[in-house]
DNA sequence: CATACGACATACACAGCGTATGTTTCCGAC
DNA sequence: GTCGGAAACATACGCTGTGTATGTCGTATG
């Protein structure tokens, strides 16, 4: 029963240091994983970025996969927070909220630390089943919720909601990867084109090329 | 200037043997890669499946990536052949051809050797840029062509074709992975649900839940 | 102030890729 | 028919990177 300080919320110096290095490791790993991929990053380098050794990594995380898992969850929760904040602005309008959430999500995907990590490396690093289970908790759950809201509001016909959500999910993911890999000057254009196309597919009405909104007015 | 036989199309016994082992390696690698993933398969095991050693592998292929590349291309061309054959049946009707192609593609994805290989492992093994470039040649080109045909026929509004094609591409890919990972008894149901959803998104009209065809009648 | 434990660093075992170097078998020329 | 030579492999080696086992130092606790 040592370290009673921790129980009362006050952190001892040791704990503070430990958490600091853990956070630093997470940050360094996020950068490395996003830039060089999961297989392409050696734990040695991650540790070196922190002026530490692999011993530190293996002290804080069970193995390379566990480290990635932590990085991944961190990225997902950060994304969720941003998207929920964006949607919360339009608390009264379901469609507007969905549109805002969509755009904020695409913005998140523009940043390689989210786009590459979540949509490229994660399925590999965690394995497809775990990745899918994870997405079930984050992006996917949010999407399905929105889809159901849209169906209830009559803005979308009643189709198998789960499959529909999966399709939208994949669609957003593809847009995410594409955006993450697009060179900076083209990002705005590509993002707009995706908003158009997504609006058409989800709004499910013939959209005018110069007025991207389908009947749902999602975009 | 030896082996003049090869020039006239007749294969010497050595060449026949060599091609046989090469083909066997490709087949074994395809199974291993599809089942255990790219990183999860050791060339040792691939060679062992053929009762050979890694030397054989490295004789026929420059490295592990090159082996995967060959497997990948083989899978893609096989898929393309099947889809084109399915579409060719409806040479007169653009929509029917697109629908048949779609269904045949989904069928291909149901087989792990295509679904997992192309949509899961390939981006990792080849790297995203090369994978994308490859898809540009295969699935993507075919899709864009179909999209353009549909737009010309007035079955689909004129949206940025490239982005639209990419979205459809990603959509199909997602369906492919999902199908590839779905347990056998559920595959038919999931595939049908996807046909419904895709029909809605592409046909862009409110589809009846029990009559999956939108106005385009894609499915 | 002695002791135990947590936070690392160091050292080691092992797998898997790539390469360099044999060894055998077949082909073609003389 | 036999003899060089090259293709088709097998064998042996080095290297990198993961995971684990052990060591060391500081710090909290009785």
mmCIF file of C-alpha atoms in Angstrom, chain A:
data_model
loop_
_atom_site.group_PDB
_atom_site.id
_atom_site.type_symbol
_atom_site.label_atom_id
_atom_site.label_comp_id
_atom_site.label_asym_id
_atom_site.label_seq_id
_atom_site.Cartn_x
_atom_site.Cartn_y
_atom_site.Cartn_z
ATOM 1 C CA UNK A 1 0.000 0.000 0.000
ATOM 2 C CA UNK A 2 2.671 2.463 -0.894
ATOM 3 C CA UNK A 3 2.283 5.673 -2.825
ATOM 4 C CA UNK A 4 -0.751 6.873 -0.883
ATOM 5 C CA UNK A 5 -0.208 10.252 -2.519
ATOM 6 C CA UNK A 6 -1.499 8.903 -5.776
ATOM 7 C CA UNK A 7 -4.783 8.024 -4.151
ATOM 8 C CA UNK A 8 -5.484 11.580 -3.078
ATOM 9 C CA UNK A 9 -4.864 12.910 -6.613
ATOM 10 C CA UNK A 10 -1.516 14.482 -5.829
ATOM 11 C CA UNK A 11 1.271 13.034 -7.937
ATOM 12 C CA UNK A 12 4.662 12.318 -6.516
ATOM 13 C CA UNK A 13 7.675 13.572 -8.386
ATOM 14 C CA UNK A 14 8.396 10.089 -9.670
ATOM 15 C CA UNK A 15 4.930 9.693 -11.057
ATOM 16 C CA UNK A 16 5.115 13.074 -12.711
ATOM 17 C CA UNK A 17 8.375 12.210 -14.408
ATOM 18 C CA UNK A 18 7.034 8.865 -15.487
ATOM 19 C CA UNK A 19 3.908 10.321 -17.003
ATOM 20 C CA UNK A 20 5.964 12.941 -18.769
ATOM 21 C CA UNK A 21 8.176 10.384 -20.491
ATOM 22 C CA UNK A 22 5.144 8.276 -21.317
ATOM 23 C CA UNK A 23 3.464 11.238 -22.958
ATOM 24 C CA UNK A 24 6.666 12.121 -24.780
ATOM 25 C CA UNK A 25 6.933 8.557 -26.058
ATOM 26 C CA UNK A 26 3.366 8.729 -27.312
ATOM 27 C CA UNK A 27 4.029 11.970 -29.129
ATOM 28 C CA UNK A 28 7.237 10.728 -30.692
ATOM 29 C CA UNK A 29 5.641 7.458 -31.703
ATOM 30 C CA UNK A 30 2.698 9.286 -33.261
ATOM 31 C CA UNK A 31 5.033 11.288 -35.454
ATOM 32 C CA UNK A 32 7.148 8.303 -36.437
ATOM 33 C CA UNK A 33 4.178 6.043 -37.129
ATOM 34 C CA UNK A 34 2.425 8.709 -39.169
ATOM 35 C CA UNK A 35 5.519 9.456 -41.204
ATOM 36 C CA UNK A 36 7.162 6.076 -41.706
ATOM 37 C CA UNK A 37 4.309 3.694 -40.994
ATOM 38 C CA UNK A 38 4.097 0.980 -38.377
ATOM 39 C CA UNK A 39 6.535 -1.491 -39.865
ATOM 40 C CA UNK A 40 8.858 1.293 -40.923
ATOM 41 C CA UNK A 41 9.510 2.648 -37.457
ATOM 42 C CA UNK A 42 11.973 1.085 -35.084
ATOM 43 C CA UNK A 43 11.340 1.459 -31.376
ATOM 44 C CA UNK A 44 14.986 2.400 -31.113
ATOM 45 C CA UNK A 45 14.325 5.602 -33.032
ATOM 46 C CA UNK A 46 11.210 6.423 -31.066
ATOM 47 C CA UNK A 47 13.192 6.110 -27.878
ATOM 48 C CA UNK A 48 16.062 8.123 -29.301
ATOM 49 C CA UNK A 49 13.705 11.004 -30.043
ATOM 50 C CA UNK A 50 13.120 11.179 -26.298
ATOM 51 C CA UNK A 51 16.794 10.704 -25.447
ATOM 52 C CA UNK A 52 15.890 7.343 -23.969
ATOM 53 C CA UNK A 53 16.373 3.703 -24.863
ATOM 54 C CA UNK A 54 14.010 0.921 -25.855
ATOM 55 C CA UNK A 55 13.966 -0.087 -22.227
ATOM 56 C CA UNK A 56 11.762 2.893 -21.496
ATOM 57 C CA UNK A 57 9.359 1.896 -24.248
ATOM 58 C CA UNK A 58 9.062 -1.651 -23.029
ATOM 59 C CA UNK A 59 8.596 -0.424 -19.496
ATOM 60 C CA UNK A 60 5.577 1.686 -20.385
ATOM 61 C CA UNK A 61 4.110 -0.521 -23.114
ATOM 62 C CA UNK A 62 3.898 -4.258 -23.450
ATOM 63 C CA UNK A 63 5.131 -4.294 -27.036
ATOM 64 C CA UNK A 64 5.206 -2.348 -30.276
ATOM 65 C CA UNK A 65 1.556 -3.084 -30.991
ATOM 66 C CA UNK A 66 0.472 -1.848 -27.581
ATOM 67 C CA UNK A 67 2.334 1.387 -28.174
ATOM 68 C CA UNK A 68 0.556 1.856 -31.461
ATOM 69 C CA UNK A 69 -2.744 1.032 -29.833
ATOM 70 C CA UNK A 70 -2.234 3.832 -27.330
ATOM 71 C CA UNK A 71 -1.274 6.286 -30.068
ATOM 72 C CA UNK A 72 -4.281 5.232 -32.088
ATOM 73 C CA UNK A 73 -6.761 5.651 -29.270
ATOM 74 C CA UNK A 74 -5.325 9.033 -28.469
ATOM 75 C CA UNK A 75 -5.812 10.145 -32.065
ATOM 76 C CA UNK A 76 -9.350 8.808 -32.200
ATOM 77 C CA UNK A 77 -10.535 10.447 -29.015
ATOM 78 C CA UNK A 78 -9.020 13.740 -30.115
ATOM 79 C CA UNK A 79 -10.895 13.476 -33.414
ATOM 80 C CA UNK A 80 -14.151 12.572 -31.694
ATOM 81 C CA UNK A 81 -13.840 15.567 -29.409
ATOM 82 C CA UNK A 82 -13.332 17.926 -32.346
ATOM 83 C CA UNK A 83 -16.211 16.495 -34.353
ATOM 84 C CA UNK A 84 -18.613 16.504 -31.446
ATOM 85 C CA UNK A 85 -17.716 20.096 -30.735
ATOM 86 C CA UNK A 86 -18.369 21.029 -34.334
ATOM 87 C CA UNK A 87 -21.723 19.270 -34.317
ATOM 88 C CA UNK A 88 -22.767 20.709 -31.002
ATOM 89 C CA UNK A 89 -22.921 24.170 -32.548
ATOM 90 C CA UNK A 90 -26.041 23.116 -34.479
ATOM 91 C CA UNK A 91 -27.840 21.414 -31.639
ATOM 92 C CA UNK A 92 -31.236 22.214 -33.115
ATOM 93 C CA UNK A 93 -30.704 21.197 -36.745
ATOM 94 C CA UNK A 94 -29.889 17.548 -37.387
ATOM 95 C CA UNK A 95 -28.839 18.126 -40.974
ATOM 96 C CA UNK A 96 -26.674 21.088 -40.230
ATOM 97 C CA UNK A 97 -25.047 19.194 -37.392
ATOM 98 C CA UNK A 98 -24.344 16.249 -39.672
ATOM 99 C CA UNK A 99 -22.865 18.551 -42.279
ATOM 100 C CA UNK A 100 -20.638 20.298 -39.777
ATOM 101 C CA UNK A 101 -19.509 16.972 -38.347
ATOM 102 C CA UNK A 102 -18.709 15.718 -41.832
ATOM 103 C CA UNK A 103 -16.596 18.713 -42.679
ATOM 104 C CA UNK A 104 -14.765 18.668 -39.376
ATOM 105 C CA UNK A 105 -14.043 14.980 -39.853
ATOM 106 C CA UNK A 106 -12.582 15.611 -43.278
ATOM 107 C CA UNK A 107 -10.455 18.340 -41.761
ATOM 108 C CA UNK A 108 -9.151 15.861 -39.221
ATOM 109 C CA UNK A 109 -8.276 13.477 -42.026
ATOM 110 C CA UNK A 110 -6.272 16.194 -43.721
ATOM 111 C CA UNK A 111 -3.783 15.948 -40.899
ATOM 112 C CA UNK A 112 -1.496 12.987 -41.536
ATOM 113 C CA UNK A 113 -1.293 12.128 -37.858
ATOM 114 C CA UNK A 114 -4.930 11.161 -38.011
ATOM 115 C CA UNK A 115 -5.480 10.175 -41.618
ATOM 116 C CA UNK A 116 -2.474 7.957 -42.079
ATOM 117 C CA UNK A 117 -2.502 6.566 -38.577
ATOM 118 C CA UNK A 118 -6.126 5.574 -38.439
ATOM 119 C CA UNK A 119 -6.900 4.669 -42.019
ATOM 120 C CA UNK A 120 -3.667 3.244 -43.243
ATOM 121 C CA UNK A 121 -1.526 1.922 -40.450
ATOM 122 C CA UNK A 122 -4.110 0.945 -37.875
ATOM 123 C CA UNK A 123 -5.698 -1.926 -39.790
ATOM 124 C CA UNK A 124 -2.259 -3.380 -40.329
ATOM 125 C CA UNK A 125 -0.847 -2.782 -36.879
ATOM 126 C CA UNK A 126 -3.872 -3.887 -34.896
ATOM 127 C CA UNK A 127 -5.185 -6.384 -37.370
ATOM 128 C CA UNK A 128 -8.388 -5.831 -39.214
ATOM 129 C CA UNK A 129 -10.729 -7.343 -36.612
ATOM 130 C CA UNK A 130 -9.470 -5.235 -33.729
ATOM 131 C CA UNK A 131 -9.348 -2.162 -35.927
ATOM 132 C CA UNK A 132 -12.934 -2.679 -36.931
ATOM 133 C CA UNK A 133 -13.956 -3.204 -33.321
ATOM 134 C CA UNK A 134 -12.175 -0.003 -32.435
ATOM 135 C CA UNK A 135 -13.858 1.983 -35.181
ATOM 136 C CA UNK A 136 -17.130 0.550 -33.985
ATOM 137 C CA UNK A 137 -16.538 2.526 -30.813
ATOM 138 C CA UNK A 138 -15.396 5.757 -32.428
ATOM 139 C CA UNK A 139 -16.164 6.958 -35.921
ATOM 140 C CA UNK A 140 -18.549 4.194 -36.806
ATOM 141 C CA UNK A 141 -20.802 4.612 -33.795
ATOM 142 C CA UNK A 142 -21.058 8.313 -34.432
ATOM 143 C CA UNK A 143 -21.907 7.780 -38.076
ATOM 144 C CA UNK A 144 -24.562 5.191 -37.397
ATOM 145 C CA UNK A 145 -26.138 7.524 -34.884
ATOM 146 C CA UNK A 146 -26.251 10.292 -37.454
ATOM 147 C CA UNK A 147 -27.610 7.971 -40.123
ATOM 148 C CA UNK A 148 -30.410 6.890 -37.835
ATOM 149 C CA UNK A 149 -31.216 10.501 -37.031
ATOM 150 C CA UNK A 150 -31.363 11.301 -40.740
ATOM 151 C CA UNK A 151 -33.607 8.327 -41.414
ATOM 152 C CA UNK A 152 -35.907 9.290 -38.580
ATOM 153 C CA UNK A 153 -36.073 12.811 -39.886
ATOM 154 C CA UNK A 154 -37.101 11.421 -43.266
ATOM 155 C CA UNK A 155 -34.052 12.894 -44.971
ATOM 156 C CA UNK A 156 -32.943 9.430 -45.999
ATOM 157 C CA UNK A 157 -34.913 6.327 -46.912
ATOM 158 C CA UNK A 158 -34.952 3.402 -44.534
ATOM 159 C CA UNK A 159 -32.229 1.053 -45.687
ATOM 160 C CA UNK A 160 -30.266 -1.455 -43.614
ATOM 161 C CA UNK A 161 -28.790 1.064 -41.219
ATOM 162 C CA UNK A 162 -25.729 -0.922 -40.237
ATOM 163 C CA UNK A 163 -24.622 -1.558 -43.799
ATOM 164 C CA UNK A 164 -25.455 1.984 -44.779
ATOM 165 C CA UNK A 165 -23.354 3.253 -41.903
ATOM 166 C CA UNK A 166 -20.515 0.979 -42.946
ATOM 167 C CA UNK A 167 -20.678 2.288 -46.483
ATOM 168 C CA UNK A 168 -20.625 5.881 -45.334
ATOM 169 C CA UNK A 169 -17.874 4.983 -42.933
ATOM 170 C CA UNK A 170 -15.763 3.548 -45.714
ATOM 171 C CA UNK A 171 -16.579 6.483 -47.932
ATOM 172 C CA UNK A 172 -15.389 8.921 -45.302
ATOM 173 C CA UNK A 173 -12.333 6.828 -44.698
ATOM 174 C CA UNK A 174 -11.436 6.857 -48.356
ATOM 175 C CA UNK A 175 -11.871 10.579 -48.478
ATOM 176 C CA UNK A 176 -9.734 10.748 -45.381
ATOM 177 C CA UNK A 177 -6.856 8.789 -46.853
ATOM 178 C CA UNK A 178 -7.080 10.646 -50.121
ATOM 179 C CA UNK A 179 -6.953 13.940 -48.297
ATOM 180 C CA UNK A 180 -4.162 12.784 -46.055
ATOM 181 C CA UNK A 181 -2.080 11.895 -49.103
ATOM 182 C CA UNK A 182 -2.993 14.892 -51.240
ATOM 183 C CA UNK A 183 -0.414 17.622 -51.610
ATOM 184 C CA UNK A 184 -1.166 20.804 -49.713
ATOM 185 C CA UNK A 185 -2.208 23.096 -52.581
ATOM 186 C CA UNK A 186 -4.816 20.632 -53.872
ATOM 187 C CA UNK A 187 -6.331 19.747 -50.531
ATOM 188 C CA UNK A 188 -8.997 22.430 -50.550
ATOM 189 C CA UNK A 189 -10.196 21.531 -54.030
ATOM 190 C CA UNK A 190 -10.247 17.792 -53.342
ATOM 191 C CA UNK A 191 -12.062 18.334 -50.074
ATOM 192 C CA UNK A 192 -14.707 20.425 -51.839
ATOM 193 C CA UNK A 193 -15.139 17.824 -54.550
ATOM 194 C CA UNK A 194 -15.606 15.163 -51.931
ATOM 195 C CA UNK A 195 -18.187 17.270 -50.158
ATOM 196 C CA UNK A 196 -20.039 17.536 -53.463
ATOM 197 C CA UNK A 197 -19.923 13.832 -54.169
ATOM 198 C CA UNK A 198 -20.761 12.851 -50.619
ATOM 199 C CA UNK A 199 -23.627 15.278 -50.648
ATOM 200 C CA UNK A 200 -24.962 13.658 -53.784
ATOM 201 C CA UNK A 201 -24.575 10.128 -52.510
ATOM 202 C CA UNK A 202 -26.071 10.802 -49.124
ATOM 203 C CA UNK A 203 -28.586 13.409 -50.143
ATOM 204 C CA UNK A 204 -29.544 11.010 -52.860
ATOM 205 C CA UNK A 205 -30.892 13.611 -55.192
ATOM 206 C CA UNK A 206 -29.476 15.008 -58.420
ATOM 207 C CA UNK A 207 -27.134 17.731 -57.283
ATOM 208 C CA UNK A 208 -26.376 20.719 -59.453
ATOM 209 C CA UNK A 209 -22.687 20.880 -60.292
ATOM 210 C CA UNK A 210 -22.507 24.457 -59.039
ATOM 211 C CA UNK A 211 -24.835 23.959 -56.099
ATOM 212 C CA UNK A 212 -23.450 20.971 -54.278
ATOM 213 C CA UNK A 213 -26.394 20.474 -51.966
ATOM 214 C CA UNK A 214 -28.728 17.593 -52.595
ATOM 215 C CA UNK A 215 -32.183 17.749 -51.055
ATOM 216 C CA UNK A 216 -30.696 16.886 -47.727
ATOM 217 C CA UNK A 217 -28.454 19.907 -47.925
ATOM 218 C CA UNK A 218 -25.745 18.012 -46.181
ATOM 219 C CA UNK A 219 -22.824 19.970 -47.472
#
